[in-house]
Short mmCIF file of C-alpha atoms in Angstrom, two decimals:
data_model
loop_
_atom_site.label_atom_id
_atom_site.label_comp_id
_atom_site.label_asym_id
_atom_site.label_seq_id
_atom_site.Cartn_x
_atom_site.Cartn_y
_atom_site.Cartn_z
CA MET I 1 9.75 -40.80 -4.88
CA ALA I 2 7.27 -40.57 -8.26
CA SER I 3 7.88 -37.62 -10.26
CA SER I 4 4.92 -35.11 -10.14
CA PRO I 5 3.42 -34.13 -13.87
CA HIS I 6 3.02 -30.51 -12.49
CA LEU I 7 5.99 -28.89 -11.00
CA LYS I 8 5.63 -28.64 -7.18
CA VAL I 9 7.80 -26.26 -4.44
CA LEU I 10 7.88 -26.89 -1.00
CA ILE I 11 9.31 -23.68 1.24
CA ALA I 12 10.75 -24.67 4.56
CA GLY I 13 10.07 -21.41 6.82
CA ALA I 14 7.29 -18.57 6.74
CA GLY I 15 9.44 -15.93 7.12
CA LEU I 16 9.31 -12.71 5.11
CA GLY I 17 11.86 -14.53 2.31
CA GLY I 18 9.31 -17.54 2.47
CA LEU I 19 6.42 -15.43 2.01
CA THR I 20 7.61 -13.20 -1.00
CA LEU I 21 8.97 -16.56 -2.81
CA ALA I 22 5.36 -17.77 -2.09
CA LEU I 23 3.54 -14.75 -3.50
CA LEU I 24 5.79 -15.06 -6.61
CA LEU I 25 4.86 -18.64 -7.22
CA GLU I 26 0.99 -17.74 -6.58
CA GLN I 27 1.51 -15.14 -9.26
CA ALA I 28 3.07 -17.62 -11.97
CA GLY I 29 0.56 -20.39 -11.06
CA ILE I 30 3.10 -22.85 -9.26
CA GLU I 31 1.93 -25.35 -6.81
CA TYR I 32 3.77 -24.54 -3.50
CA THR I 33 3.26 -25.33 0.27
CA ILE I 34 4.99 -23.22 2.95
CA LEU I 35 6.27 -25.89 6.17
CA GLU I 36 6.43 -23.36 9.05
CA LYS I 37 8.13 -24.81 12.23
CA HIS I 38 6.15 -22.38 14.88
CA GLU I 39 2.74 -24.25 15.85
CA GLY I 40 -0.66 -22.09 15.53
CA ASP I 41 -0.99 -18.60 14.74
CA LEU I 42 1.98 -16.94 12.72
CA ILE I 43 2.91 -14.07 14.85
CA PRO I 44 4.75 -11.25 13.02
CA LEU I 45 8.12 -10.26 15.13
CA GLY I 46 10.89 -7.70 14.55
CA SER I 47 12.09 -3.91 14.63
CA SER I 48 12.22 -2.02 11.45
CA ILE I 49 13.15 -3.11 8.13
CA SER I 50 13.85 -0.82 4.62
CA LEU I 51 13.50 -1.92 1.43
CA ASN I 52 15.44 -0.59 -0.90
CA GLN I 53 14.65 0.37 -4.84
CA SER I 54 15.75 -2.93 -6.63
CA ILE I 55 12.82 -4.90 -4.90
CA GLN I 56 10.22 -2.54 -5.17
CA PRO I 57 9.49 -3.56 -8.75
CA LEU I 58 8.56 -6.70 -7.56
CA PHE I 59 5.76 -5.35 -5.32
CA GLU I 60 4.54 -3.16 -8.14
CA GLN I 61 4.53 -6.20 -10.78
CA LEU I 62 2.43 -8.27 -7.64
CA GLY I 63 -0.23 -5.42 -7.51
CA MET I 64 1.19 -4.41 -4.04
CA LEU I 65 3.35 -1.52 -4.29
CA LYS I 66 0.43 0.90 -2.78
CA GLU I 67 -0.02 -0.98 -0.10
CA LEU I 68 3.76 -1.04 0.81
CA GLU I 69 3.56 3.04 0.43
CA SER I 70 0.81 3.17 2.99
CA ILE I 71 2.74 1.18 5.35
CA SER I 72 6.22 2.56 4.96
CA GLN I 73 7.76 6.00 4.64
CA PRO I 74 10.35 6.95 2.03
CA ILE I 75 13.78 7.71 3.63
CA SER I 76 15.17 10.89 3.21
CA SER I 77 18.71 11.35 5.06
CA MET I 78 21.02 9.66 7.07
CA THR I 79 22.49 11.68 9.57
CA PHE I 80 25.89 10.39 11.40
CA LEU I 81 26.87 11.88 15.16
CA LYS I 82 29.08 11.81 17.52
CA GLU I 83 27.99 11.20 20.87
CA ASN I 84 28.69 15.15 21.72
CA MET I 85 26.14 15.36 19.05
CA ASN I 86 28.59 17.21 16.71
CA LYS I 87 27.89 15.68 13.21
CA ILE I 88 30.11 13.47 11.58
CA GLY I 89 28.25 13.50 8.04
CA SER I 90 25.10 12.72 6.10
CA LEU I 91 23.54 10.73 3.38
CA ASP I 92 20.92 13.00 1.19
CA LEU I 93 18.36 10.29 -0.10
CA SER I 94 15.55 12.84 -1.01
CA SER I 95 16.25 12.54 -4.62
CA ASP I 96 16.28 8.66 -5.29
CA ALA I 97 13.15 8.40 -6.66
CA VAL I 98 13.92 10.61 -9.54
CA ARG I 99 17.55 9.30 -9.88
CA TYR I 100 16.08 5.25 -9.53
CA GLY I 101 12.30 5.39 -9.97
CA TYR I 102 11.81 4.43 -6.49
CA HIS I 103 12.28 5.82 -2.66
CA ASN I 104 14.33 3.70 -0.12
CA ARG I 105 11.18 2.94 2.39
CA ILE I 106 11.50 2.08 5.69
CA MET I 107 8.70 0.41 7.93
CA ASP I 108 8.19 -1.91 10.74
CA ARG I 109 8.43 -5.78 9.75
CA PRO I 110 5.34 -6.71 11.70
CA SER I 111 3.08 -4.73 8.99
CA LEU I 112 5.46 -5.89 6.15
CA TYR I 113 4.59 -9.18 7.22
CA LYS I 114 1.23 -8.92 7.15
CA LEU I 115 1.08 -7.50 4.08
CA LEU I 116 2.62 -10.61 2.62
CA LEU I 117 1.03 -13.09 4.73
CA SER I 118 -2.58 -11.68 3.79
CA ARG I 119 -1.90 -12.70 0.22
CA ILE I 120 -1.30 -16.20 0.78
CA PRO I 121 -3.81 -18.73 0.53
CA GLN I 122 -4.27 -19.95 4.04
CA ASP I 123 -4.06 -23.94 3.16
CA ARG I 124 -0.91 -23.01 1.39
CA ILE I 125 0.98 -22.90 5.23
CA ILE I 126 1.32 -25.75 7.33
CA THR I 127 2.41 -24.66 10.81
CA GLY I 128 4.21 -27.35 13.05
CA LYS I 129 6.08 -28.75 10.83
CA ARG I 130 9.64 -28.56 11.89
CA VAL I 131 12.12 -29.93 9.01
CA SER I 132 14.34 -32.71 10.24
CA ASP I 133 15.81 -34.18 7.56
CA ILE I 134 15.66 -34.51 3.70
CA GLU I 135 16.59 -36.94 0.94
CA GLN I 136 17.03 -35.67 -2.74
CA SER I 137 16.64 -37.59 -5.90
CA ASP I 138 16.67 -37.54 -9.92
CA GLN I 139 12.90 -37.73 -9.12
CA GLY I 140 12.35 -35.64 -6.68
CA VAL I 141 13.14 -34.36 -2.75
CA LEU I 142 11.58 -35.85 0.30
CA VAL I 143 11.22 -33.52 3.55
CA ARG I 144 10.73 -35.40 6.91
CA CYS I 145 9.56 -33.31 9.44
CA ALA I 146 10.12 -33.94 13.45
CA ASP I 147 6.75 -35.25 13.84
CA THR I 148 7.17 -37.74 11.78
CA SER I 149 5.14 -36.46 8.83
CA PHE I 150 7.14 -36.13 5.36
CA TYR I 151 6.23 -34.04 2.01
CA GLU I 152 7.24 -34.57 -1.28
CA ALA I 153 8.06 -32.46 -4.32
CA ASP I 154 10.28 -31.72 -7.30
CA ILE I 155 12.13 -28.47 -5.25
CA LEU I 156 13.13 -27.62 -1.98
CA VAL I 157 13.74 -24.08 -1.00
CA GLY I 158 15.17 -23.58 2.36
CA ALA I 159 13.95 -20.26 3.82
CA ASP I 160 14.37 -21.33 7.45
CA GLY I 161 16.72 -18.67 8.83
CA ALA I 162 20.22 -18.76 9.80
CA TYR I 163 19.95 -21.87 11.94
CA SER I 164 18.57 -23.46 8.84
CA CYS I 165 17.95 -27.13 8.93
CA VAL I 166 17.76 -27.60 5.11
CA ARG I 167 21.07 -26.20 4.70
CA ARG I 168 22.65 -28.35 7.55
CA CYS I 169 21.26 -31.58 5.93
CA LEU I 170 22.16 -30.47 2.34
CA TYR I 171 25.92 -29.42 3.71
CA ARG I 172 26.03 -33.02 5.24
CA ASP I 173 25.26 -34.34 1.88
CA LEU I 174 27.61 -32.63 0.28
CA ARG I 175 30.28 -33.27 2.53
CA ASN I 176 29.66 -37.24 2.56
CA GLN I 177 30.38 -36.46 -1.27
CA ASN I 178 32.99 -34.38 -0.79
CA LEU I 179 31.41 -31.47 -2.41
CA LEU I 180 31.35 -29.09 0.29
CA PRO I 181 34.05 -26.28 0.15
CA LYS I 182 36.01 -25.94 3.61
CA SER I 183 34.84 -22.38 4.13
CA ASP I 184 31.22 -23.74 4.24
CA MET I 185 32.00 -26.08 6.89
CA ALA I 186 33.10 -23.36 9.66
CA PRO I 187 30.12 -22.23 11.76
CA LEU I 188 28.49 -19.26 11.90
CA ALA I 189 30.11 -16.52 13.71
CA PHE I 190 28.85 -13.48 15.83
CA ASP I 191 30.37 -10.14 16.65
CA HIS I 192 27.53 -7.97 17.37
CA HIS I 193 25.14 -8.08 19.89
CA CYS I 194 21.94 -5.77 18.49
CA LEU I 195 18.70 -4.72 20.56
CA VAL I 196 15.87 -3.28 18.96
CA GLY I 197 12.35 -2.14 19.47
CA ILE I 198 9.72 0.10 18.02
CA THR I 199 8.13 2.46 20.62
CA ASP I 200 3.97 3.03 21.32
CA PRO I 201 2.88 6.24 19.10
CA ILE I 202 4.62 9.33 20.78
CA ASP I 203 3.49 12.68 20.81
CA PRO I 204 4.96 14.56 18.02
CA ILE I 205 5.73 17.61 20.73
CA TYR I 206 8.45 15.26 22.23
CA PHE I 207 10.10 14.09 19.01
CA PRO I 208 9.31 16.50 16.26
CA ASP I 209 10.68 14.10 13.61
CA LEU I 210 7.83 11.75 14.27
CA SER I 211 5.67 14.70 12.21
CA ARG I 212 7.34 14.60 8.94
CA SER I 213 5.91 12.47 6.42
CA THR I 214 9.64 11.36 5.70
CA CYS I 215 12.20 9.16 7.53
CA ASP I 216 15.17 11.16 8.67
CA MET I 217 17.56 8.54 10.31
CA MET I 218 19.84 9.44 13.44
CA VAL I 219 23.03 7.09 14.13
CA VAL I 220 25.20 7.86 16.96
CA ILE I 221 28.46 6.48 17.50
CA GLY I 222 29.89 5.97 21.11
CA LYS I 223 33.00 7.64 22.16
CA ASP I 224 35.12 5.02 23.95
CA LYS I 225 32.51 2.26 24.18
CA PRO I 226 31.84 -0.26 21.42
CA TYR I 227 28.44 1.01 20.95
CA SER I 228 26.17 2.53 18.41
CA TRP I 229 22.60 3.47 18.31
CA TRP I 230 20.17 4.27 15.43
CA LEU I 231 16.98 6.02 15.95
CA ILE I 232 14.25 5.96 12.81
CA PRO I 233 11.35 7.28 12.45
CA LEU I 234 8.04 5.11 11.57
CA LYS I 235 4.73 5.41 10.56
CA LYS I 236 1.71 6.05 13.04
CA ASN I 237 4.26 8.73 15.13
CA ARG I 238 6.61 5.76 16.34
CA LEU I 239 9.82 5.22 16.76
CA ALA I 240 12.09 2.19 15.62
CA TRP I 241 15.34 1.96 17.82
CA ARG I 242 18.57 -0.36 17.70
CA VAL I 243 21.47 -0.50 20.08
CA THR I 244 24.68 -2.41 18.48
CA TYR I 245 27.16 -3.62 20.85
CA ASN I 246 30.49 -4.65 19.05
CA LEU I 247 32.21 -7.56 20.47
CA PRO I 248 35.72 -7.44 21.14
CA THR I 249 37.94 -10.21 19.14
CA THR I 250 38.29 -12.14 22.39
CA GLN I 251 34.44 -12.71 23.10
CA ILE I 252 33.45 -13.29 18.77
CA ARG I 253 31.14 -16.53 19.36
CA GLN I 254 30.54 -19.39 17.08
CA GLU I 255 27.39 -20.88 16.19
CA HIS I 256 27.82 -23.86 18.55
CA HIS I 257 28.49 -22.04 21.81
CA ILE I 258 25.13 -20.05 21.13
CA ARG I 259 22.52 -20.48 23.87
CA SER I 260 19.13 -19.65 24.07
CA SER I 261 19.56 -18.23 27.22
CA ASP I 262 22.00 -15.37 25.27
CA TRP I 263 18.67 -13.70 24.05
CA GLY I 264 15.98 -14.07 26.99
CA PRO I 265 14.34 -11.69 28.92
CA LEU I 266 17.05 -11.16 31.90
CA GLN I 267 19.64 -10.61 28.90
CA VAL I 268 17.26 -8.20 27.05
CA GLU I 269 16.78 -6.31 30.39
CA GLU I 270 20.56 -6.15 31.33
CA MET I 271 21.28 -4.78 27.66
CA ALA I 272 18.52 -2.37 27.84
CA ASN I 273 19.74 -1.12 31.32
CA ALA I 274 23.39 -1.11 30.09
CA CYS I 275 22.06 1.79 27.58
CA ARG I 276 19.40 3.96 28.87
CA ASP I 277 21.99 6.75 29.76
CA PHE I 278 23.01 6.79 26.39
CA VAL I 279 22.14 10.72 24.86
CA CYS I 280 19.24 10.82 22.62
CA PRO I 281 19.39 13.18 19.50
CA TYR I 282 15.80 14.07 19.94
CA GLY I 283 17.10 15.39 23.49
CA GLY I 284 17.32 13.50 27.01
CA THR I 285 18.66 9.85 26.99
CA LEU I 286 17.40 6.49 25.40
CA ALA I 287 15.99 6.06 28.61
CA GLU I 288 12.97 7.95 27.64
CA VAL I 289 12.75 5.47 24.49
CA ILE I 290 13.00 2.48 25.84
CA ASP I 291 10.48 3.45 28.41
CA LYS I 292 8.00 4.11 25.70
CA THR I 293 8.26 0.62 24.28
CA PRO I 294 6.42 -2.23 25.32
CA LYS I 295 8.67 -5.30 26.72
CA ASP I 296 7.15 -7.40 24.30
CA ARG I 297 8.48 -5.18 21.27
CA ILE I 298 12.05 -5.41 22.69
CA SER I 299 14.67 -8.21 21.75
CA LYS I 300 17.93 -8.80 21.30
CA VAL I 301 19.65 -10.57 18.49
CA LEU I 302 23.09 -11.98 17.53
CA LEU I 303 24.11 -10.68 14.17
CA GLU I 304 25.30 -13.60 12.03
CA GLU I 305 28.43 -12.66 9.74
CA LYS I 306 28.82 -15.51 7.37
CA PHE I 307 29.40 -15.75 3.45
CA PHE I 308 28.54 -19.42 2.13
CA GLU I 309 29.66 -20.50 -1.63
CA THR I 310 27.21 -23.05 -1.73
CA TRP I 311 23.74 -22.14 -2.22
CA TYR I 312 22.19 -25.02 -4.46
CA HIS I 313 22.73 -28.61 -4.97
CA ASN I 314 20.43 -31.17 -6.84
CA ARG I 315 16.98 -30.01 -6.26
CA THR I 316 17.50 -27.74 -2.86
CA VAL I 317 18.39 -24.12 -3.11
CA LEU I 318 18.63 -21.65 0.10
CA MET I 319 17.52 -18.29 0.46
CA GLY I 320 17.70 -15.24 3.03
CA ASP I 321 15.31 -12.85 4.24
#
């Protein structure tokens, strides 16, 4: 691998983290290419996401803060309730902008993804490129893809998710050199199942909180059941929701035991049916919320619980979402 006269960066993964890094490199005039495993057009997925005060100066420096504000709402409060709707407590976040300079803001992930993607030149993203192996040397890094193509750069950034192939290859090489901490060899553990969705626009007459210019989150803690559920008002009179199931200790699963069938359509429907009768803070039950959510905007995810000590080595670095 010949060294390049100019710094070149490869980013594995066109998720939120990969796109944000690409924007920074674009601003700095550093050459980069994003390798994305999915074929064709990039389709934004997910439910809601909040951006706290520490990340918003980045958007301001990129000249994107106004656009971010246009797709989001400030979070003014979080209220925690028992299942009988008795109040456990609340957090008043309405003065965050005075205290920290910015509000904590909430939005749907697809809108944030589209905003980031709109600022990336199309020729910087190559789809259908699933990373299969990496090789590092003093001169650079070589990335091999599943379709037998390969790419070279000075730095590789693994932004390819919880099941990162970049991380797997990096850790393999470190393990062979006896440089990988034992804790990093353990597989990911999953102790929560999470069902998430975003409704179609709803008439605020049924959910008055949707008419407000701020987001007042509601969190219900189940009684005698391992569930909690969140209701999160969004822009355009939509409601993001989340139901979390806490796995018993005996059912906590590890990475190599997770199957794709664990979050297929049947499993989504099964979990949705299990929580339809849960009480809704706005009245009625979650059934009304679920029924106002298109099926293609409901998904089941497994929440990973793992702290990695090793985030970089040689010319490769790992990043999260």
